[in-house]
Amino acid sequence: MGRFIASCQTYEGGMGALPGVEAHGGYTFCGLAALEILQETTLVNVDALIEWSVARQMEVEGGFQGRTNKLVDGCYSFVSASSSFSYISRFLQWMGGLFPLLGAILARNSPNVTQISEDLDLKWLLNKGENFVLNGVVAECLTDALQEYILVCCQAPKGGLRDKPGKHPDLYHSCYCLSGLSIVQHDYMWNKQTADFLANDFLIGRSVGDPKNTLPTTHPVHNIRMEYVHQMKAYFASQ
C-alpha cells in the first residue's frame, strides 16, 4: 500500500488520487497521513513535498489553495496546515495537518534534530535553543495570516464556516477550518518514546485576536483531540 501511495506523488511534489494525475491538497494530506500510520514515510520525496506545500499559501488572502492556479478555500487550512532544519523550521507553521507530519519525518531522519523524550524538560530545551521538531517558532506572520483568513473571511454572519466570502457555510468547511485553526495555534513535537506527536503548551500567544479564539489541540494525523487519540491507543494496546 505504501508504494502505491508514494507512486501518487507528482512531479510538482504533492500527491494525486492516482499515479499521473494532478496533485491535490486533500489527497496529499491523506496520503502522507496514511504513510505515517504505515511507518513508510521514507518512500516519498520530502523536499519536493515541502516545496509544493508551502507554495499553496496565497500571498494576498493568507489562506491556502488546494491545487496550483486555483482559488483559496478555507478547508485547505487543515489538509494542506523539512535543506537544513533551520531552513525548514521557517515553514513548519504555515499549513495545517501536513507540516507536523513533515516535521516528524525530519526529526526521525536527521541526527541534528532533537526528538522529544517524556522526561525532557521542554522549558529548558526552549531556553537552550535546541533544534527540535515543532511547527511554529519563527515566521509567525504567516500563521497569523491563515488565522485571520479563517476568522475574518470564513466565518458566516449567522454561524458556521465556509470556503470563502460569498459562499454558504457547511459542516465540511466548518470542520476543516476549525481543524486548521487549531493546528496553527499550537506547536507539535515528535515523541520517540511513544512514537507519536506531543503538543507543546509552553509556547503561548500564537492565537490571533481574543484569547478565547484558542482551540483545543487536534492530532495532526487523526484530526481528533489529542487526549482521545491517546485513549484510543491505550485501549487497543490493552486488548
PDB file of C-alpha atoms in Angstrom:
ATOM      1  CA  MET A   1       0.000   0.000   0.000  1.00  0.00           C
ATOM      2  CA  GLY A   2       2.790   2.404   0.885  1.00  0.00           C
ATOM      3  CA  ARG A   3       4.409   2.006  -2.521  1.00  0.00           C
ATOM      4  CA  PHE A   4       1.112   2.789  -4.262  1.00  0.00           C
ATOM      5  CA  ILE A   5       0.592   5.921  -2.181  1.00  0.00           C
ATOM      6  CA  ALA A   6       4.133   7.075  -2.896  1.00  0.00           C
ATOM      7  CA  SER A   7       3.586   6.475  -6.617  1.00  0.00           C
ATOM      8  CA  CYS A   8       0.811   9.099  -6.475  1.00  0.00           C
ATOM      9  CA  GLN A   9       3.374  11.835  -5.771  1.00  0.00           C
ATOM     10  CA  THR A  10       3.587  14.027  -8.860  1.00  0.00           C
ATOM     11  CA  TYR A  11       6.395  15.992 -10.487  1.00  0.00           C
ATOM     12  CA  GLU A  12       5.122  19.035  -8.546  1.00  0.00           C
ATOM     13  CA  GLY A  13       5.728  17.322  -5.206  1.00  0.00           C
ATOM     14  CA  GLY A  14       2.155  16.877  -3.965  1.00  0.00           C
ATOM     15  CA  MET A  15       0.015  13.766  -4.338  1.00  0.00           C
ATOM     16  CA  GLY A  16      -2.937  12.993  -6.565  1.00  0.00           C
ATOM     17  CA  ALA A  17      -5.720  10.438  -6.345  1.00  0.00           C
ATOM     18  CA  LEU A  18      -3.908   8.122  -8.773  1.00  0.00           C
ATOM     19  CA  PRO A  19      -0.439   7.977 -10.303  1.00  0.00           C
ATOM     20  CA  GLY A  20      -0.097  10.601 -13.029  1.00  0.00           C
ATOM     21  CA  VAL A  21      -2.967  12.888 -12.015  1.00  0.00           C
ATOM     22  CA  GLU A  22      -2.818  16.413 -10.627  1.00  0.00           C
ATOM     23  CA  ALA A  23      -1.544  16.987  -7.079  1.00  0.00           C
ATOM     24  CA  HIS A  24      -4.286  17.986  -4.645  1.00  0.00           C
ATOM     25  CA  GLY A  25      -4.163  19.137  -1.020  1.00  0.00           C
ATOM     26  CA  GLY A  26      -6.734  16.654   0.225  1.00  0.00           C
ATOM     27  CA  TYR A  27      -5.077  13.635  -1.373  1.00  0.00           C
ATOM     28  CA  THR A  28      -1.663  14.875  -0.252  1.00  0.00           C
ATOM     29  CA  PHE A  29      -2.675  15.048   3.384  1.00  0.00           C
ATOM     30  CA  CYS A  30      -4.490  11.704   3.312  1.00  0.00           C
ATOM     31  CA  GLY A  31      -1.565  10.057   1.539  1.00  0.00           C
ATOM     32  CA  LEU A  32       1.055  11.387   3.928  1.00  0.00           C
ATOM     33  CA  ALA A  33      -1.079  10.618   6.995  1.00  0.00           C
ATOM     34  CA  ALA A  34      -1.572   7.054   5.727  1.00  0.00           C
ATOM     35  CA  LEU A  35       2.185   6.670   5.230  1.00  0.00           C
ATOM     36  CA  GLU A  36       2.713   7.972   8.763  1.00  0.00           C
ATOM     37  CA  ILE A  37       0.352   5.323  10.133  1.00  0.00           C
ATOM     38  CA  LEU A  38       2.061   2.658   8.000  1.00  0.00           C
ATOM     39  CA  GLN A  39       5.503   3.937   9.091  1.00  0.00           C
ATOM     40  CA  GLU A  40       6.536   4.240   5.452  1.00  0.00           C
ATOM     41  CA  THR A  41       7.124   7.971   5.085  1.00  0.00           C
ATOM     42  CA  THR A  42      10.636   7.328   3.728  1.00  0.00           C
ATOM     43  CA  LEU A  43       9.024   6.366   0.407  1.00  0.00           C
ATOM     44  CA  VAL A  44       8.179   9.970  -0.549  1.00  0.00           C
ATOM     45  CA  ASN A  45      10.359  12.830  -1.751  1.00  0.00           C
ATOM     46  CA  VAL A  46      10.031  15.068   1.302  1.00  0.00           C
ATOM     47  CA  ASP A  47      11.885  18.061  -0.172  1.00  0.00           C
ATOM     48  CA  ALA A  48       9.566  18.149  -3.193  1.00  0.00           C
ATOM     49  CA  LEU A  49       6.524  17.741  -0.954  1.00  0.00           C
ATOM     50  CA  ILE A  50       7.570  20.672   1.225  1.00  0.00           C
ATOM     51  CA  GLU A  51       8.216  22.893  -1.782  1.00  0.00           C
ATOM     52  CA  TRP A  52       4.772  22.121  -3.221  1.00  0.00           C
ATOM     53  CA  SER A  53       3.012  22.535   0.127  1.00  0.00           C
ATOM     54  CA  VAL A  54       4.429  25.910   1.116  1.00  0.00           C
ATOM     55  CA  ALA A  55       3.613  27.281  -2.342  1.00  0.00           C
ATOM     56  CA  ARG A  56      -0.077  26.678  -1.705  1.00  0.00           C
ATOM     57  CA  GLN A  57      -0.459  29.582   0.718  1.00  0.00           C
ATOM     58  CA  MET A  58      -1.910  32.566  -1.107  1.00  0.00           C
ATOM     59  CA  GLU A  59       0.137  35.745  -0.750  1.00  0.00           C
ATOM     60  CA  VAL A  60      -2.804  38.163  -0.544  1.00  0.00           C
ATOM     61  CA  GLU A  61      -5.558  36.146   1.127  1.00  0.00           C
ATOM     62  CA  GLY A  62      -3.389  34.264   3.637  1.00  0.00           C
ATOM     63  CA  GLY A  63      -5.399  31.054   3.175  1.00  0.00           C
ATOM     64  CA  PHE A  64      -4.472  28.026   1.092  1.00  0.00           C
ATOM     65  CA  GLN A  65      -5.397  26.764  -2.335  1.00  0.00           C
ATOM     66  CA  GLY A  66      -5.684  23.022  -2.875  1.00  0.00           C
ATOM     67  CA  ARG A  67      -4.143  22.880  -6.334  1.00  0.00           C
ATOM     68  CA  THR A  68      -1.856  25.019  -8.458  1.00  0.00           C
ATOM     69  CA  ASN A  69      -3.599  28.042 -10.050  1.00  0.00           C
ATOM     70  CA  LYS A  70      -6.814  27.524  -8.067  1.00  0.00           C
ATOM     71  CA  LEU A  71      -8.623  29.875  -5.680  1.00  0.00           C
ATOM     72  CA  VAL A  72      -8.185  29.931  -1.918  1.00  0.00           C
ATOM     73  CA  ASP A  73     -10.513  27.626   0.071  1.00  0.00           C
ATOM     74  CA  GLY A  74     -10.910  27.562   3.850  1.00  0.00           C
ATOM     75  CA  CYS A  75     -10.984  23.758   4.052  1.00  0.00           C
ATOM     76  CA  TYR A  76      -7.327  23.570   2.973  1.00  0.00           C
ATOM     77  CA  SER A  77      -6.374  25.307   6.196  1.00  0.00           C
ATOM     78  CA  PHE A  78      -6.081  21.805   7.633  1.00  0.00           C
ATOM     79  CA  VAL A  79      -5.455  19.377   4.800  1.00  0.00           C
ATOM     80  CA  SER A  80      -2.814  21.476   3.086  1.00  0.00           C
ATOM     81  CA  ALA A  81      -1.696  23.500   7.814  1.00  0.00           C
ATOM     82  CA  SER A  82      11.975  19.971   6.442  1.00  0.00           C
ATOM     83  CA  SER A  83      17.811  21.577   3.138  1.00  0.00           C
ATOM     84  CA  SER A  84      18.742  22.170   6.695  1.00  0.00           C
ATOM     85  CA  PHE A  85      16.339  22.089   9.619  1.00  0.00           C
ATOM     86  CA  SER A  86      16.792  25.803  10.282  1.00  0.00           C
ATOM     87  CA  TYR A  87      15.510  26.485   6.761  1.00  0.00           C
ATOM     88  CA  ILE A  88      12.539  24.194   7.104  1.00  0.00           C
ATOM     89  CA  SER A  89      11.559  25.380  10.545  1.00  0.00           C
ATOM     90  CA  ARG A  90      10.590  28.692   8.980  1.00  0.00           C
ATOM     91  CA  PHE A  91       7.827  26.883   7.096  1.00  0.00           C
ATOM     92  CA  LEU A  92       6.506  24.388   9.603  1.00  0.00           C
ATOM     93  CA  GLN A  93       3.810  26.702  10.873  1.00  0.00           C
ATOM     94  CA  TRP A  94       2.317  27.693   7.539  1.00  0.00           C
ATOM     95  CA  MET A  95      -0.129  24.939   6.803  1.00  0.00           C
ATOM     96  CA  GLY A  96      -2.361  22.613   8.683  1.00  0.00           C
ATOM     97  CA  GLY A  97      -2.006  18.892   9.115  1.00  0.00           C
ATOM     98  CA  LEU A  98       0.807  18.354   6.626  1.00  0.00           C
ATOM     99  CA  PHE A  99       3.555  20.221   8.414  1.00  0.00           C
ATOM    100  CA  PRO A 100       3.666  18.483  11.784  1.00  0.00           C
ATOM    101  CA  LEU A 101       3.918  15.254   9.755  1.00  0.00           C
ATOM    102  CA  LEU A 102       6.764  16.636   7.659  1.00  0.00           C
ATOM    103  CA  GLY A 103       8.488  17.840  10.800  1.00  0.00           C
ATOM    104  CA  ALA A 104       8.237  14.374  12.357  1.00  0.00           C
ATOM    105  CA  ILE A 105       9.807  12.827   9.243  1.00  0.00           C
ATOM    106  CA  LEU A 106      12.718  15.257   9.520  1.00  0.00           C
ATOM    107  CA  ALA A 107      13.163  14.582  13.213  1.00  0.00           C
ATOM    108  CA  ARG A 108      13.349  10.845  12.603  1.00  0.00           C
ATOM    109  CA  ASN A 109      15.749  11.221   9.680  1.00  0.00           C
ATOM    110  CA  SER A 110      18.083  13.949  10.891  1.00  0.00           C
ATOM    111  CA  PRO A 111      20.677  13.356  13.635  1.00  0.00           C
ATOM    112  CA  ASN A 112      20.812  17.123  14.204  1.00  0.00           C
ATOM    113  CA  VAL A 113      17.204  17.419  15.350  1.00  0.00           C
ATOM    114  CA  THR A 114      16.254  16.556  18.912  1.00  0.00           C
ATOM    115  CA  GLN A 115      13.379  14.137  19.327  1.00  0.00           C
ATOM    116  CA  ILE A 116      11.417  14.772  22.493  1.00  0.00           C
ATOM    117  CA  SER A 117      11.517  12.259  25.339  1.00  0.00           C
ATOM    118  CA  GLU A 118       8.936  12.034  28.117  1.00  0.00           C
ATOM    119  CA  ASP A 119      11.441  13.086  30.790  1.00  0.00           C
ATOM    120  CA  LEU A 120      12.827  16.054  28.868  1.00  0.00           C
ATOM    121  CA  ASP A 121      12.254  19.460  30.409  1.00  0.00           C
ATOM    122  CA  LEU A 122      10.644  21.293  27.498  1.00  0.00           C
ATOM    123  CA  LYS A 123      11.019  24.737  29.062  1.00  0.00           C
ATOM    124  CA  TRP A 124      14.742  24.113  29.500  1.00  0.00           C
ATOM    125  CA  LEU A 125      15.013  22.950  25.899  1.00  0.00           C
ATOM    126  CA  LEU A 126      13.262  26.057  24.633  1.00  0.00           C
ATOM    127  CA  ASN A 127      15.544  28.326  26.638  1.00  0.00           C
ATOM    128  CA  LYS A 128      18.607  26.403  25.468  1.00  0.00           C
ATOM    129  CA  GLY A 129      17.605  26.981  21.862  1.00  0.00           C
ATOM    130  CA  GLU A 130      17.969  23.383  20.683  1.00  0.00           C
ATOM    131  CA  ASN A 131      16.532  22.373  17.302  1.00  0.00           C
ATOM    132  CA  PHE A 132      13.616  20.043  17.718  1.00  0.00           C
ATOM    133  CA  VAL A 133      10.563  19.356  15.680  1.00  0.00           C
ATOM    134  CA  LEU A 134       7.836  21.885  16.204  1.00  0.00           C
ATOM    135  CA  ASN A 135       5.633  23.677  13.770  1.00  0.00           C
ATOM    136  CA  GLY A 136       5.930  27.290  14.709  1.00  0.00           C
ATOM    137  CA  VAL A 137       8.566  29.416  16.344  1.00  0.00           C
ATOM    138  CA  VAL A 138       9.982  31.632  13.663  1.00  0.00           C
ATOM    139  CA  ALA A 139       7.759  33.085  10.969  1.00  0.00           C
ATOM    140  CA  GLU A 140       4.553  33.621  12.880  1.00  0.00           C
ATOM    141  CA  CYS A 141       3.330  36.260  10.456  1.00  0.00           C
ATOM    142  CA  LEU A 142       2.122  33.520   8.119  1.00  0.00           C
ATOM    143  CA  THR A 143       0.309  31.642  10.859  1.00  0.00           C
ATOM    144  CA  ASP A 144      -1.341  34.956  11.679  1.00  0.00           C
ATOM    145  CA  ALA A 145      -2.343  35.386   8.041  1.00  0.00           C
ATOM    146  CA  LEU A 146      -4.019  31.976   7.971  1.00  0.00           C
ATOM    147  CA  GLN A 147      -5.805  32.619  11.263  1.00  0.00           C
ATOM    148  CA  GLU A 148      -7.020  35.977  10.003  1.00  0.00           C
ATOM    149  CA  TYR A 149      -8.364  34.409   6.816  1.00  0.00           C
ATOM    150  CA  ILE A 150     -10.286  31.806   8.816  1.00  0.00           C
ATOM    151  CA  LEU A 151     -11.596  34.184  11.463  1.00  0.00           C
ATOM    152  CA  VAL A 152     -12.375  37.164   9.243  1.00  0.00           C
ATOM    153  CA  CYS A 153     -13.244  35.678   5.856  1.00  0.00           C
ATOM    154  CA  CYS A 154     -14.531  32.182   6.580  1.00  0.00           C
ATOM    155  CA  GLN A 155     -16.960  32.884   9.406  1.00  0.00           C
ATOM    156  CA  ALA A 156     -20.500  33.343   8.156  1.00  0.00           C
ATOM    157  CA  PRO A 157     -22.538  36.100   9.812  1.00  0.00           C
ATOM    158  CA  LYS A 158     -25.178  33.638  11.023  1.00  0.00           C
ATOM    159  CA  GLY A 159     -22.704  30.985  12.172  1.00  0.00           C
ATOM    160  CA  GLY A 160     -20.647  28.209  10.654  1.00  0.00           C
ATOM    161  CA  LEU A 161     -17.575  28.452   8.447  1.00  0.00           C
ATOM    162  CA  ARG A 162     -17.230  28.483   4.692  1.00  0.00           C
ATOM    163  CA  ASP A 163     -14.908  28.235   1.716  1.00  0.00           C
ATOM    164  CA  LYS A 164     -14.624  31.996   1.190  1.00  0.00           C
ATOM    165  CA  PRO A 165     -16.816  35.128   1.402  1.00  0.00           C
ATOM    166  CA  GLY A 166     -19.902  34.765  -0.778  1.00  0.00           C
ATOM    167  CA  LYS A 167     -20.146  31.010  -0.182  1.00  0.00           C
ATOM    168  CA  HIS A 168     -22.567  29.290   2.184  1.00  0.00           C
ATOM    169  CA  PRO A 169     -21.267  27.694   5.398  1.00  0.00           C
ATOM    170  CA  ASP A 170     -21.486  23.918   5.802  1.00  0.00           C
ATOM    171  CA  LEU A 171     -20.324  21.209   8.196  1.00  0.00           C
ATOM    172  CA  TYR A 172     -17.421  20.146   5.978  1.00  0.00           C
ATOM    173  CA  HIS A 173     -15.824  23.587   5.823  1.00  0.00           C
ATOM    174  CA  SER A 174     -16.667  24.268   9.474  1.00  0.00           C
ATOM    175  CA  CYS A 175     -14.764  21.123  10.479  1.00  0.00           C
ATOM    176  CA  TYR A 176     -11.628  21.747   8.442  1.00  0.00           C
ATOM    177  CA  CYS A 177     -11.451  25.488   9.053  1.00  0.00           C
ATOM    178  CA  LEU A 178     -11.570  24.861  12.801  1.00  0.00           C
ATOM    179  CA  SER A 179      -9.081  21.983  12.495  1.00  0.00           C
ATOM    180  CA  GLY A 180      -6.643  24.183  10.584  1.00  0.00           C
ATOM    181  CA  LEU A 181      -7.110  26.964  13.119  1.00  0.00           C
ATOM    182  CA  SER A 182      -6.197  24.559  15.918  1.00  0.00           C
ATOM    183  CA  ILE A 183      -3.107  23.302  14.081  1.00  0.00           C
ATOM    184  CA  VAL A 184      -1.567  26.750  13.571  1.00  0.00           C
ATOM    185  CA  GLN A 185      -2.371  27.843  17.127  1.00  0.00           C
ATOM    186  CA  HIS A 186      -0.241  25.063  18.637  1.00  0.00           C
ATOM    187  CA  ASP A 187       3.202  23.501  18.255  1.00  0.00           C
ATOM    188  CA  TYR A 188       3.915  19.815  17.800  1.00  0.00           C
ATOM    189  CA  MET A 189       6.942  17.675  18.554  1.00  0.00           C
ATOM    190  CA  TRP A 190       7.785  14.055  17.816  1.00  0.00           C
ATOM    191  CA  ASN A 191       7.994  11.870  20.905  1.00  0.00           C
ATOM    192  CA  LYS A 192      10.332   8.968  20.165  1.00  0.00           C
ATOM    193  CA  GLN A 193       9.265   7.013  23.247  1.00  0.00           C
ATOM    194  CA  THR A 194       5.587   6.872  22.342  1.00  0.00           C
ATOM    195  CA  ALA A 195       6.179   7.168  18.577  1.00  0.00           C
ATOM    196  CA  ASP A 196       3.523   9.843  18.457  1.00  0.00           C
ATOM    197  CA  PHE A 197       3.057  13.591  18.445  1.00  0.00           C
ATOM    198  CA  LEU A 198       3.342  15.701  21.547  1.00  0.00           C
ATOM    199  CA  ALA A 199       1.680  19.090  21.820  1.00  0.00           C
ATOM    200  CA  ASN A 200       3.825  21.819  23.335  1.00  0.00           C
ATOM    201  CA  ASP A 201       1.837  24.013  25.700  1.00  0.00           C
ATOM    202  CA  PHE A 202       4.757  26.208  26.731  1.00  0.00           C
ATOM    203  CA  LEU A 203       4.669  28.438  23.666  1.00  0.00           C
ATOM    204  CA  ILE A 204       1.782  30.828  24.145  1.00  0.00           C
ATOM    205  CA  GLY A 205       0.440  33.842  22.347  1.00  0.00           C
ATOM    206  CA  ARG A 206       0.009  32.098  19.000  1.00  0.00           C
ATOM    207  CA  SER A 207      -3.697  32.854  18.710  1.00  0.00           C
ATOM    208  CA  VAL A 208      -4.852  35.889  16.755  1.00  0.00           C
ATOM    209  CA  GLY A 209      -7.339  38.223  18.414  1.00  0.00           C
ATOM    210  CA  ASP A 210      -9.167  37.390  21.611  1.00  0.00           C
ATOM    211  CA  PRO A 211      -7.516  34.598  23.646  1.00  0.00           C
ATOM    212  CA  LYS A 212     -10.926  32.925  23.614  1.00  0.00           C
ATOM    213  CA  ASN A 213     -10.233  32.136  19.950  1.00  0.00           C
ATOM    214  CA  THR A 214      -7.751  29.457  21.065  1.00  0.00           C
ATOM    215  CA  LEU A 215      -8.992  25.957  20.315  1.00  0.00           C
ATOM    216  CA  PRO A 216      -8.056  22.612  21.904  1.00  0.00           C
ATOM    217  CA  THR A 217      -5.185  20.766  20.242  1.00  0.00           C
ATOM    218  CA  THR A 218      -6.129  18.395  17.419  1.00  0.00           C
ATOM    219  CA  HIS A 219      -3.994  15.420  16.426  1.00  0.00           C
ATOM    220  CA  PRO A 220      -2.289  16.115  13.055  1.00  0.00           C
ATOM    221  CA  VAL A 221      -2.835  12.569  11.755  1.00  0.00           C
ATOM    222  CA  HIS A 222      -6.262  11.603  13.071  1.00  0.00           C
ATOM    223  CA  ASN A 223      -7.767  15.094  13.402  1.00  0.00           C
ATOM    224  CA  ILE A 224      -9.428  14.433  16.736  1.00  0.00           C
ATOM    225  CA  ARG A 225      -8.476  15.773  20.154  1.00  0.00           C
ATOM    226  CA  MET A 226      -5.035  14.614  21.300  1.00  0.00           C
ATOM    227  CA  GLU A 227      -6.351  13.056  24.505  1.00  0.00           C
ATOM    228  CA  TYR A 228      -8.844  10.938  22.542  1.00  0.00           C
ATOM    229  CA  VAL A 229      -6.052   9.551  20.372  1.00  0.00           C
ATOM    230  CA  HIS A 230      -4.122   8.596  23.488  1.00  0.00           C
ATOM    231  CA  GLN A 231      -7.207   6.897  24.955  1.00  0.00           C
ATOM    232  CA  MET A 232      -7.804   5.044  21.693  1.00  0.00           C
ATOM    233  CA  LYS A 233      -4.229   3.765  21.519  1.00  0.00           C
ATOM    234  CA  ALA A 234      -4.234   2.762  25.180  1.00  0.00           C
ATOM    235  CA  TYR A 235      -7.438   0.804  24.683  1.00  0.00           C
ATOM    236  CA  PHE A 236      -6.203  -1.188  21.682  1.00  0.00           C
ATOM    237  CA  ALA A 237      -2.799  -1.753  23.279  1.00  0.00           C
ATOM    238  CA  SER A 238      -4.562  -3.441  26.212  1.00  0.00           C
ATOM    239  CA  GLN A 239      -6.549  -5.856  24.044  1.00  0.00           C
TER     240      GLN A 239
END
